[in-house]
mmCIF file with all atom_site columns, N, CA and C in Angstrom:
data_model
loop_
_atom_site.group_PDB
_atom_site.id
_atom_site.type_symbol
_atom_site.label_atom_id
_atom_site.label_alt_id
_atom_site.label_comp_id
_atom_site.label_asym_id
_atom_site.label_entity_id
_atom_site.label_seq_id
_atom_site.pdbx_PDB_ins_code
_atom_site.Cartn_x
_atom_site.Cartn_y
_atom_site.Cartn_z
_atom_site.occupancy
_atom_site.B_iso_or_equiv
_atom_site.pdbx_formal_charge
_atom_site.auth_seq_id
_atom_site.auth_comp_id
_atom_site.auth_asym_id
_atom_site.auth_atom_id
_atom_site.pdbx_PDB_model_num
ATOM 1   N N  . MET A 1 1  ? 0.843   -1.177 0.000  1.00 56.00 ? 1  MET A N  1
ATOM 2   C CA . MET A 1 1  ? 0.000   0.000  0.000  1.00 56.00 ? 1  MET A CA 1
ATOM 3   C C  . MET A 1 1  ? 0.892   1.244  0.000  1.00 56.00 ? 1  MET A C  1
ATOM 4   N N  . ALA A 1 2  ? 0.615   2.167  -0.877 1.00 63.00 ? 2  ALA A N  1
ATOM 5   C CA . ALA A 1 2  ? 1.413   3.389  -0.992 1.00 63.00 ? 2  ALA A CA 1
ATOM 6   C C  . ALA A 1 2  ? 1.040   4.352  0.131  1.00 63.00 ? 2  ALA A C  1
ATOM 7   N N  . TYR A 1 3  ? 2.043   4.996  0.675  1.00 68.00 ? 3  TYR A N  1
ATOM 8   C CA . TYR A 1 3  ? 1.823   5.989  1.719  1.00 68.00 ? 3  TYR A CA 1
ATOM 9   C C  . TYR A 1 3  ? 1.652   7.347  1.061  1.00 68.00 ? 3  TYR A C  1
ATOM 10  N N  . ARG A 1 4  ? 0.611   8.037  1.438  1.00 81.00 ? 4  ARG A N  1
ATOM 11  C CA . ARG A 1 4  ? 0.363   9.373  0.901  1.00 81.00 ? 4  ARG A CA 1
ATOM 12  C C  . ARG A 1 4  ? 0.271   10.342 2.068  1.00 81.00 ? 4  ARG A C  1
ATOM 13  N N  . LYS A 1 5  ? 1.079   11.373 2.034  1.00 87.00 ? 5  LYS A N  1
ATOM 14  C CA . LYS A 1 5  ? 1.069   12.360 3.120  1.00 87.00 ? 5  LYS A CA 1
ATOM 15  C C  . LYS A 1 5  ? -0.203  13.191 3.041  1.00 87.00 ? 5  LYS A C  1
ATOM 16  N N  . LEU A 1 6  ? -1.007  13.104 4.062  1.00 85.00 ? 6  LEU A N  1
ATOM 17  C CA . LEU A 1 6  ? -2.249  13.866 4.139  1.00 85.00 ? 6  LEU A CA 1
ATOM 18  C C  . LEU A 1 6  ? -2.077  14.997 5.155  1.00 85.00 ? 6  LEU A C  1
ATOM 19  N N  . PRO A 1 7  ? -2.811  16.086 4.981  1.00 87.00 ? 7  PRO A N  1
ATOM 20  C CA . PRO A 1 7  ? -2.707  17.194 5.944  1.00 87.00 ? 7  PRO A CA 1
ATOM 21  C C  . PRO A 1 7  ? -3.256  16.783 7.309  1.00 87.00 ? 7  PRO A C  1
ATOM 22  N N  . ASP A 1 8  ? -2.827  17.492 8.318  1.00 87.00 ? 8  ASP A N  1
ATOM 23  C CA . ASP A 1 8  ? -3.282  17.246 9.681  1.00 87.00 ? 8  ASP A CA 1
ATOM 24  C C  . ASP A 1 8  ? -4.624  17.918 9.960  1.00 87.00 ? 8  ASP A C  1
ATOM 25  N N  . ARG A 1 9  ? -5.002  18.868 9.149  1.00 90.00 ? 9  ARG A N  1
ATOM 26  C CA . ARG A 1 9  ? -6.231  19.626 9.367  1.00 90.00 ? 9  ARG A CA 1
ATOM 27  C C  . ARG A 1 9  ? -7.141  19.534 8.147  1.00 90.00 ? 9  ARG A C  1
ATOM 28  N N  . LEU A 1 10 ? -8.439  19.706 8.391  1.00 93.00 ? 10 LEU A N  1
ATOM 29  C CA . LEU A 1 10 ? -9.388  19.803 7.283  1.00 93.00 ? 10 LEU A CA 1
ATOM 30  C C  . LEU A 1 10 ? -9.225  21.161 6.613  1.00 93.00 ? 10 LEU A C  1
ATOM 31  N N  . ARG A 1 11 ? -9.282  21.174 5.317  1.00 94.00 ? 11 ARG A N  1
ATOM 32  C CA . ARG A 1 11 ? -9.162  22.435 4.579  1.00 94.00 ? 11 ARG A CA 1
ATOM 33  C C  . ARG A 1 11 ? -10.312 23.372 4.937  1.00 94.00 ? 11 ARG A C  1
ATOM 34  N N  . ASP A 1 12 ? -11.521 22.821 4.984  1.00 96.00 ? 12 ASP A N  1
ATOM 35  C CA . ASP A 1 12 ? -12.707 23.607 5.321  1.00 96.00 ? 12 ASP A CA 1
ATOM 36  C C  . ASP A 1 12 ? -13.566 22.795 6.288  1.00 96.00 ? 12 ASP A C  1
ATOM 37  N N  . PRO A 1 13 ? -13.444 23.048 7.591  1.00 96.00 ? 13 PRO A N  1
ATOM 38  C CA . PRO A 1 13 ? -14.188 22.252 8.568  1.00 96.00 ? 13 PRO A CA 1
ATOM 39  C C  . PRO A 1 13 ? -15.658 22.667 8.716  1.00 96.00 ? 13 PRO A C  1
ATOM 40  N N  . TYR A 1 14 ? -16.059 23.772 8.104  1.00 96.00 ? 14 TYR A N  1
ATOM 41  C CA . TYR A 1 14 ? -17.384 24.312 8.391  1.00 96.00 ? 14 TYR A CA 1
ATOM 42  C C  . TYR A 1 14 ? -18.550 23.484 7.862  1.00 96.00 ? 14 TYR A C  1
ATOM 43  N N  . PRO A 1 15 ? -18.447 22.803 6.724  1.00 97.00 ? 15 PRO A N  1
ATOM 44  C CA . PRO A 1 15 ? -19.549 21.897 6.361  1.00 97.00 ? 15 PRO A CA 1
ATOM 45  C C  . PRO A 1 15 ? -19.746 20.783 7.405  1.00 97.00 ? 15 PRO A C  1
ATOM 46  N N  . LEU A 1 16 ? -18.652 20.238 7.901  1.00 97.00 ? 16 LEU A N  1
ATOM 47  C CA . LEU A 1 16 ? -18.746 19.218 8.958  1.00 97.00 ? 16 LEU A CA 1
ATOM 48  C C  . LEU A 1 16 ? -19.326 19.813 10.229 1.00 97.00 ? 16 LEU A C  1
ATOM 49  N N  . LEU A 1 17 ? -18.899 21.006 10.591 1.00 97.00 ? 17 LEU A N  1
ATOM 50  C CA . LEU A 1 17 ? -19.405 21.652 11.804 1.00 97.00 ? 17 LEU A CA 1
ATOM 51  C C  . LEU A 1 17 ? -20.905 21.925 11.704 1.00 97.00 ? 17 LEU A C  1
ATOM 52  N N  . ARG A 1 18 ? -21.394 22.254 10.525 1.00 97.00 ? 18 ARG A N  1
ATOM 53  C CA . ARG A 1 18 ? -22.848 22.449 10.351 1.00 97.00 ? 18 ARG A CA 1
ATOM 54  C C  . ARG A 1 18 ? -23.603 21.160 10.658 1.00 97.00 ? 18 ARG A C  1
ATOM 55  N N  . GLU A 1 19 ? -23.080 20.036 10.171 1.00 97.00 ? 19 GLU A N  1
ATOM 56  C CA . GLU A 1 19 ? -23.730 18.752 10.437 1.00 97.00 ? 19 GLU A CA 1
ATOM 57  C C  . GLU A 1 19 ? -23.616 18.368 11.911 1.00 97.00 ? 19 GLU A C  1
ATOM 58  N N  . LEU A 1 20 ? -22.472 18.659 12.509 1.00 97.00 ? 20 LEU A N  1
ATOM 59  C CA . LEU A 1 20 ? -22.300 18.370 13.935 1.00 97.00 ? 20 LEU A CA 1
ATOM 60  C C  . LEU A 1 20 ? -23.267 19.198 14.773 1.00 97.00 ? 20 LEU A C  1
ATOM 61  N N  . ARG A 1 21 ? -23.517 20.424 14.360 1.00 96.00 ? 21 ARG A N  1
ATOM 62  C CA . ARG A 1 21 ? -24.483 21.264 15.077 1.00 96.00 ? 21 ARG A CA 1
ATOM 63  C C  . ARG A 1 21 ? -25.877 20.633 15.027 1.00 96.00 ? 21 ARG A C  1
ATOM 64  N N  . ARG A 1 22 ? -26.262 20.137 13.841 1.00 97.00 ? 22 ARG A N  1
ATOM 65  C CA . ARG A 1 22 ? -27.563 19.476 13.710 1.00 97.00 ? 22 ARG A CA 1
ATOM 66  C C  . ARG A 1 22 ? -27.640 18.250 14.607 1.00 97.00 ? 22 ARG A C  1
ATOM 67  N N  . CYS A 1 23 ? -26.583 17.483 14.642 1.00 97.00 ? 23 CYS A N  1
ATOM 68  C CA . CYS A 1 23 ? -26.535 16.285 15.484 1.00 97.00 ? 23 CYS A CA 1
ATOM 69  C C  . CYS A 1 23 ? -26.612 16.673 16.959 1.00 97.00 ? 23 CYS A C  1
ATOM 70  N N  . ARG A 1 24 ? -25.876 17.707 17.327 1.00 96.00 ? 24 ARG A N  1
ATOM 71  C CA . ARG A 1 24 ? -25.870 18.172 18.717 1.00 96.00 ? 24 ARG A CA 1
ATOM 72  C C  . ARG A 1 24 ? -27.270 18.630 19.139 1.00 96.00 ? 24 ARG A C  1
ATOM 73  N N  . GLU A 1 25 ? -27.964 19.316 18.247 1.00 95.00 ? 25 GLU A N  1
ATOM 74  C CA . GLU A 1 25 ? -29.335 19.737 18.539 1.00 95.00 ? 25 GLU A CA 1
ATOM 75  C C  . GLU A 1 25 ? -30.259 18.535 18.708 1.00 95.00 ? 25 GLU A C  1
ATOM 76  N N  . ALA A 1 26 ? -30.078 17.510 17.888 1.00 97.00 ? 26 ALA A N  1
ATOM 77  C CA . ALA A 1 26 ? -30.882 16.288 17.999 1.00 97.00 ? 26 ALA A CA 1
ATOM 78  C C  . ALA A 1 26 ? -30.607 15.578 19.325 1.00 97.00 ? 26 ALA A C  1
ATOM 79  N N  . LEU A 1 27 ? -29.362 15.599 19.767 1.00 96.00 ? 27 LEU A N  1
ATOM 80  C CA . LEU A 1 27 ? -29.027 14.990 21.062 1.00 96.00 ? 27 LEU A CA 1
ATOM 81  C C  . LEU A 1 27 ? -29.736 15.717 22.199 1.00 96.00 ? 27 LEU A C  1
ATOM 82  N N  . GLY A 1 28 ? -29.741 17.045 22.139 1.00 95.00 ? 28 GLY A N  1
ATOM 83  C CA . GLY A 1 28 ? -30.433 17.830 23.166 1.00 95.00 ? 28 GLY A CA 1
ATOM 84  C C  . GLY A 1 28 ? -31.921 17.537 23.193 1.00 95.00 ? 28 GLY A C  1
ATOM 85  N N  . LYS A 1 29 ? -32.513 17.409 22.013 1.00 97.00 ? 29 LYS A N  1
ATOM 86  C CA . LYS A 1 29 ? -33.939 17.086 21.928 1.00 97.00 ? 29 LYS A CA 1
ATOM 87  C C  . LYS A 1 29 ? -34.206 15.705 22.518 1.00 97.00 ? 29 LYS A C  1
ATOM 88  N N  . ALA A 1 30 ? -33.349 14.750 22.207 1.00 98.00 ? 30 ALA A N  1
ATOM 89  C CA . ALA A 1 30 ? -33.513 13.391 22.736 1.00 98.00 ? 30 ALA A CA 1
ATOM 90  C C  . ALA A 1 30 ? -33.365 13.382 24.260 1.00 98.00 ? 30 ALA A C  1
ATOM 91  N N  . GLN A 1 31 ? -32.472 14.197 24.791 1.00 97.00 ? 31 GLN A N  1
ATOM 92  C CA . GLN A 1 31 ? -32.300 14.255 26.246 1.00 97.00 ? 31 GLN A CA 1
ATOM 93  C C  . GLN A 1 31 ? -33.580 14.695 26.944 1.00 97.00 ? 31 GLN A C  1
ATOM 94  N N  . ARG A 1 32 ? -34.335 15.551 26.299 1.00 97.00 ? 32 ARG A N  1
ATOM 95  C CA . ARG A 1 32 ? -35.587 16.036 26.899 1.00 97.00 ? 32 ARG A CA 1
ATOM 96  C C  . ARG A 1 32 ? -36.677 14.970 26.901 1.00 97.00 ? 32 ARG A C  1
ATOM 97  N N  . GLU A 1 33 ? -36.446 13.866 26.185 1.00 98.00 ? 33 GLU A N  1
ATOM 98  C CA . GLU A 1 33 ? -37.445 12.806 26.087 1.00 98.00 ? 33 GLU A CA 1
ATOM 99  C C  . GLU A 1 33 ? -37.173 11.621 27.006 1.00 98.00 ? 33 GLU A C  1
ATOM 100 N N  . VAL A 1 34 ? -36.062 11.658 27.736 1.00 98.00 ? 34 VAL A N  1
ATOM 101 C CA . VAL A 1 34 ? -35.702 10.537 28.610 1.00 98.00 ? 34 VAL A CA 1
ATOM 102 C C  . VAL A 1 34 ? -35.542 11.026 30.047 1.00 98.00 ? 34 VAL A C  1
ATOM 103 N N  . LYS A 1 35 ? -35.447 10.068 30.944 1.00 97.00 ? 35 LYS A N  1
ATOM 104 C CA . LYS A 1 35 ? -35.311 10.356 32.374 1.00 97.00 ? 35 LYS A CA 1
ATOM 105 C C  . LYS A 1 35 ? -34.057 11.196 32.622 1.00 97.00 ? 35 LYS A C  1
ATOM 106 N N  . PRO A 1 36 ? -34.216 12.375 33.239 1.00 96.00 ? 36 PRO A N  1
ATOM 107 C CA . PRO A 1 36 ? -33.052 13.196 33.557 1.00 96.00 ? 36 PRO A CA 1
ATOM 108 C C  . PRO A 1 36 ? -32.059 12.434 34.437 1.00 96.00 ? 36 PRO A C  1
ATOM 109 N N  . MET A 1 37 ? -30.821 12.527 34.089 1.00 96.00 ? 37 MET A N  1
ATOM 110 C CA . MET A 1 37 ? -29.700 11.903 34.799 1.00 96.00 ? 37 MET A CA 1
ATOM 111 C C  . MET A 1 37 ? -29.715 10.383 34.744 1.00 96.00 ? 37 MET A C  1
ATOM 112 N N  . GLY A 1 38 ? -30.538 9.811  33.875 1.00 97.00 ? 38 GLY A N  1
ATOM 113 C CA . GLY A 1 38 ? -30.547 8.361  33.680 1.00 97.00 ? 38 GLY A CA 1
ATOM 114 C C  . GLY A 1 38 ? -29.415 7.929  32.759 1.00 97.00 ? 38 GLY A C  1
ATOM 115 N N  . VAL A 1 39 ? -29.324 6.638  32.514 1.00 98.00 ? 39 VAL A N  1
ATOM 116 C CA . VAL A 1 39 ? -28.250 6.077  31.703 1.00 98.00 ? 39 VAL A CA 1
ATOM 117 C C  . VAL A 1 39 ? -28.282 6.629  30.272 1.00 98.00 ? 39 VAL A C  1
ATOM 118 N N  . THR A 1 40 ? -29.449 6.644  29.657 1.00 98.00 ? 40 THR A N  1
ATOM 119 C CA . THR A 1 40 ? -29.554 7.143  28.284 1.00 98.00 ? 40 THR A CA 1
ATOM 120 C C  . THR A 1 40 ? -29.232 8.632  28.226 1.00 98.00 ? 40 THR A C  1
ATOM 121 N N  . TYR A 1 41 ? -29.713 9.381  29.192 1.00 98.00 ? 41 TYR A N  1
ATOM 122 C CA . TYR A 1 41 ? -29.433 10.812 29.275 1.00 98.00 ? 41 TYR A CA 1
ATOM 123 C C  . TYR A 1 41 ? -27.916 11.048 29.310 1.00 98.00 ? 41 TYR A C  1
ATOM 124 N N  . HIS A 1 42 ? -27.221 10.284 30.128 1.00 98.00 ? 42 HIS A N  1
ATOM 125 C CA . HIS A 1 42 ? -25.772 10.445 30.238 1.00 98.00 ? 42 HIS A CA 1
ATOM 126 C C  . HIS A 1 42 ? -25.056 10.010 28.953 1.00 98.00 ? 42 HIS A C  1
ATOM 127 N N  . GLY A 1 43 ? -25.536 8.978  28.303 1.00 98.00 ? 43 GLY A N  1
ATOM 128 C CA . GLY A 1 43 ? -24.961 8.555  27.032 1.00 98.00 ? 43 GLY A CA 1
ATOM 129 C C  . GLY A 1 43 ? -25.090 9.648  25.979 1.00 98.00 ? 43 GLY A C  1
ATOM 130 N N  . LEU A 1 44 ? -26.254 10.265 25.919 1.00 98.00 ? 44 LEU A N  1
ATOM 131 C CA . LEU A 1 44 ? -26.468 11.370 24.995 1.00 98.00 ? 44 LEU A CA 1
ATOM 132 C C  . LEU A 1 44 ? -25.555 12.548 25.326 1.00 98.00 ? 44 LEU A C  1
ATOM 133 N N  . ALA A 1 45 ? -25.385 12.807 26.616 1.00 97.00 ? 45 ALA A N  1
ATOM 134 C CA . ALA A 1 45 ? -24.498 13.894 27.044 1.00 97.00 ? 45 ALA A CA 1
ATOM 135 C C  . ALA A 1 45 ? -23.050 13.610 26.656 1.00 97.00 ? 45 ALA A C  1
ATOM 136 N N  . MET A 1 46 ? -22.621 12.355 26.748 1.00 98.00 ? 46 MET A N  1
ATOM 137 C CA . MET A 1 46 ? -21.252 12.006 26.350 1.00 98.00 ? 46 MET A CA 1
ATOM 138 C C  . MET A 1 46 ? -21.034 12.267 24.862 1.00 98.00 ? 46 MET A C  1
ATOM 139 N N  . ALA A 1 47 ? -22.026 11.944 24.050 1.00 98.00 ? 47 ALA A N  1
ATOM 140 C CA . ALA A 1 47 ? -21.906 12.203 22.612 1.00 98.00 ? 47 ALA A CA 1
ATOM 141 C C  . ALA A 1 47 ? -21.820 13.709 22.352 1.00 98.00 ? 47 ALA A C  1
ATOM 142 N N  . GLU A 1 48 ? -22.597 14.483 23.097 1.00 96.00 ? 48 GLU A N  1
ATOM 143 C CA . GLU A 1 48 ? -22.570 15.936 22.958 1.00 96.00 ? 48 GLU A CA 1
ATOM 144 C C  . GLU A 1 48 ? -21.191 16.499 23.326 1.00 96.00 ? 48 GLU A C  1
ATOM 145 N N  . VAL A 1 49 ? -20.610 15.981 24.390 1.00 96.00 ? 49 VAL A N  1
ATOM 146 C CA . VAL A 1 49 ? -19.278 16.414 24.814 1.00 96.00 ? 49 VAL A CA 1
ATOM 147 C C  . VAL A 1 49 ? -18.228 16.056 23.757 1.00 96.00 ? 49 VAL A C  1
ATOM 148 N N  . ALA A 1 50 ? -18.371 14.894 23.140 1.00 97.00 ? 50 ALA A N  1
ATOM 149 C CA . ALA A 1 50 ? -17.431 14.497 22.083 1.00 97.00 ? 50 ALA A CA 1
ATOM 150 C C  . ALA A 1 50 ? -17.541 15.439 20.886 1.00 97.00 ? 50 ALA A C  1
ATOM 151 N N  . ILE A 1 51 ? -18.755 15.836 20.538 1.00 97.00 ? 51 ILE A N  1
ATOM 152 C CA . ILE A 1 51 ? -18.940 16.799 19.444 1.00 97.00 ? 51 ILE A CA 1
ATOM 153 C C  . ILE A 1 51 ? -18.288 18.127 19.795 1.00 97.00 ? 51 ILE A C  1
ATOM 154 N N  . ASP A 1 52 ? -18.479 18.581 21.027 1.00 96.00 ? 52 ASP A N  1
ATOM 155 C CA . ASP A 1 52 ? -17.855 19.831 21.460 1.00 96.00 ? 52 ASP A CA 1
ATOM 156 C C  . ASP A 1 52 ? -16.326 19.742 21.402 1.00 96.00 ? 52 ASP A C  1
ATOM 157 N N  . ALA A 1 53 ? -15.781 18.599 21.782 1.00 96.00 ? 53 ALA A N  1
ATOM 158 C CA . ALA A 1 53 ? -14.328 18.412 21.743 1.00 96.00 ? 53 ALA A CA 1
ATOM 159 C C  . ALA A 1 53 ? -13.823 18.459 20.302 1.00 96.00 ? 53 ALA A C  1
ATOM 160 N N  . LEU A 1 54 ? -14.535 17.839 19.386 1.00 96.00 ? 54 LEU A N  1
ATOM 161 C CA . LEU A 1 54 ? -14.133 17.872 17.983 1.00 96.00 ? 54 LEU A CA 1
ATOM 162 C C  . LEU A 1 54 ? -14.221 19.290 17.428 1.00 96.00 ? 54 LEU A C  1
ATOM 163 N N  . ALA A 1 55 ? -15.269 20.016 17.785 1.00 96.00 ? 55 ALA A N  1
ATOM 164 C CA . ALA A 1 55 ? -15.398 21.409 17.336 1.00 96.00 ? 55 ALA A CA 1
ATOM 165 C C  . ALA A 1 55 ? -14.236 22.251 17.859 1.00 96.00 ? 55 ALA A C  1
ATOM 166 N N  . THR A 1 56 ? -13.826 22.010 19.087 1.00 96.00 ? 56 THR A N  1
ATOM 167 C CA . THR A 1 56 ? -12.675 22.717 19.647 1.00 96.00 ? 56 THR A CA 1
ATOM 168 C C  . THR A 1 56 ? -11.415 22.390 18.863 1.00 96.00 ? 56 THR A C  1
ATOM 169 N N  . LEU A 1 57 ? -11.218 21.129 18.551 1.00 96.00 ? 57 LEU A N  1
ATOM 170 C CA . LEU A 1 57 ? -10.054 20.706 17.775 1.00 96.00 ? 57 LEU A CA 1
ATOM 171 C C  . LEU A 1 57 ? -10.043 21.364 16.395 1.00 96.00 ? 57 LEU A C  1
ATOM 172 N N  . LEU A 1 58 ? -11.200 21.413 15.749 1.00 96.00 ? 58 LEU A N  1
ATOM 173 C CA . LEU A 1 58 ? -11.278 21.936 14.385 1.00 96.00 ? 58 LEU A CA 1
ATOM 174 C C  . LEU A 1 58 ? -11.178 23.456 14.303 1.00 96.00 ? 58 LEU A C  1
ATOM 175 N N  . THR A 1 59 ? -11.656 24.153 15.336 1.00 94.00 ? 59 THR A N  1
ATOM 176 C CA . THR A 1 59 ? -11.738 25.618 15.261 1.00 94.00 ? 59 THR A CA 1
ATOM 177 C C  . THR A 1 59 ? -10.786 26.342 16.202 1.00 94.00 ? 59 THR A C  1
ATOM 178 N N  . GLY A 1 60 ? -10.365 25.665 17.251 1.00 93.00 ? 60 GLY A N  1
ATOM 179 C CA . GLY A 1 60 ? -9.560  26.338 18.267 1.00 93.00 ? 60 GLY A CA 1
ATOM 180 C C  . GLY A 1 60 ? -10.402 27.120 19.260 1.00 93.00 ? 60 GLY A C  1
ATOM 181 N N  . GLN A 1 61 ? -11.718 27.118 19.079 1.00 92.00 ? 61 GLN A N  1
ATOM 182 C CA . GLN A 1 61 ? -12.625 27.809 19.995 1.00 92.00 ? 61 GLN A CA 1
ATOM 183 C C  . GLN A 1 61 ? -13.208 26.800 20.964 1.00 92.00 ? 61 GLN A C  1
ATOM 184 N N  . ARG A 1 62 ? -12.996 27.040 22.245 1.00 91.00 ? 62 ARG A N  1
ATOM 185 C CA . ARG A 1 62 ? -13.423 26.068 23.239 1.00 91.00 ? 62 ARG A CA 1
ATOM 186 C C  . ARG A 1 62 ? -14.941 25.900 23.292 1.00 91.00 ? 62 ARG A C  1
ATOM 187 N N  . TYR A 1 63 ? -15.658 26.982 23.145 1.00 91.00 ? 63 TYR A N  1
ATOM 188 C CA . TYR A 1 63 ? -17.127 26.926 23.235 1.00 91.00 ? 63 TYR A CA 1
ATOM 189 C C  . TYR A 1 63 ? -17.729 27.300 21.887 1.00 91.00 ? 63 TYR A C  1
ATOM 190 N N  . TYR A 1 64 ? -17.332 26.600 20.842 1.00 93.00 ? 64 TYR A N  1
ATOM 191 C CA . TYR A 1 64 ? -17.736 26.948 19.478 1.00 93.00 ? 64 TYR A CA 1
ATOM 192 C C  . TYR A 1 64 ? -19.251 27.053 19.331 1.00 93.00 ? 64 TYR A C  1
ATOM 193 N N  . PHE A 1 65 ? -20.001 26.064 19.738 1.00 90.00 ? 65 PHE A N  1
ATOM 194 C CA . PHE A 1 65 ? -21.446 26.078 19.549 1.00 90.00 ? 65 PHE A CA 1
ATOM 195 C C  . PHE A 1 65 ? -22.115 27.098 20.467 1.00 90.00 ? 65 PHE A C  1
ATOM 196 N N  . SER A 1 66 ? -21.629 27.274 21.663 1.00 86.00 ? 66 SER A N  1
ATOM 197 C CA . SER A 1 66 ? -22.171 28.293 22.563 1.00 86.00 ? 66 SER A CA 1
ATOM 198 C C  . SER A 1 66 ? -21.887 29.683 22.034 1.00 86.00 ? 66 SER A C  1
ATOM 199 N N  . ASP A 1 67 ? -20.686 29.870 21.480 1.00 76.00 ? 67 ASP A N  1
ATOM 200 C CA . ASP A 1 67 ? -20.335 31.167 20.905 1.00 76.00 ? 67 ASP A CA 1
ATOM 201 C C  . ASP A 1 67 ? -21.240 31.513 19.739 1.00 76.00 ? 67 ASP A C  1
ATOM 202 N N  . LEU A 1 68 ? -21.612 30.517 18.944 1.00 72.00 ? 68 LEU A N  1
ATOM 203 C CA . LEU A 1 68 ? -22.533 30.754 17.827 1.00 72.00 ? 68 LEU A CA 1
ATOM 204 C C  . LEU A 1 68 ? -23.903 31.172 18.327 1.00 72.00 ? 68 LEU A C  1
ATOM 205 N N  . ALA A 1 69 ? -24.362 30.526 19.375 1.00 69.00 ? 69 ALA A N  1
ATOM 206 C CA . ALA A 1 69 ? -25.678 30.858 19.917 1.00 69.00 ? 69 ALA A CA 1
ATOM 207 C C  . ALA A 1 69 ? -25.702 32.293 20.422 1.00 69.00 ? 69 ALA A C  1
ATOM 208 N N  . GLY A 1 70 ? -24.617 32.723 21.052 1.00 60.00 ? 70 GLY A N  1
ATOM 209 C CA . GLY A 1 70 ? -24.528 34.084 21.564 1.00 60.00 ? 70 GLY A CA 1
ATOM 210 C C  . GLY A 1 70 ? -24.427 35.113 20.460 1.00 60.00 ? 70 GLY A C  1
ATOM 211 N N  . ALA A 1 71 ? -23.969 34.703 19.268 1.00 62.00 ? 71 ALA A N  1
ATOM 212 C CA . ALA A 1 71 ? -23.814 35.617 18.148 1.00 62.00 ? 71 ALA A CA 1
ATOM 213 C C  . ALA A 1 71 ? -25.092 35.723 17.333 1.00 62.00 ? 71 ALA A C  1
ATOM 214 N N  . GLY A 1 72 ? -26.142 35.014 17.761 1.00 52.00 ? 72 GLY A N  1
ATOM 215 C CA . GLY A 1 72 ? -27.411 35.088 17.058 1.00 52.00 ? 72 GLY A CA 1
ATOM 216 C C  . GLY A 1 72 ? -27.510 34.158 15.870 1.00 52.00 ? 72 GLY A C  1
ATOM 217 N N  . SER A 1 73 ? -26.602 33.165 15.768 1.00 44.00 ? 73 SER A N  1
ATOM 218 C CA . SER A 1 73 ? -26.642 32.218 14.648 1.00 44.00 ? 73 SER A CA 1
ATOM 219 C C  . SER A 1 73 ? -27.596 31.088 14.922 1.00 44.00 ? 73 SER A C  1
#
């Protein structure tokens, strides 16, 4: 198998971030449908935290989705 040097960063992370935002919103909606602080609730929260961590990695902004909400997006 030939080795091909790939970049360490995405050229344009914003299409992915748009989809991650939609997924994050769906996770929040699902959390409202299950027992607060239950197993499923915590599983959904873990996925949300992973999305936030990826957004931080891609943008360098720690609170990327929160910052968007504050900007009226």
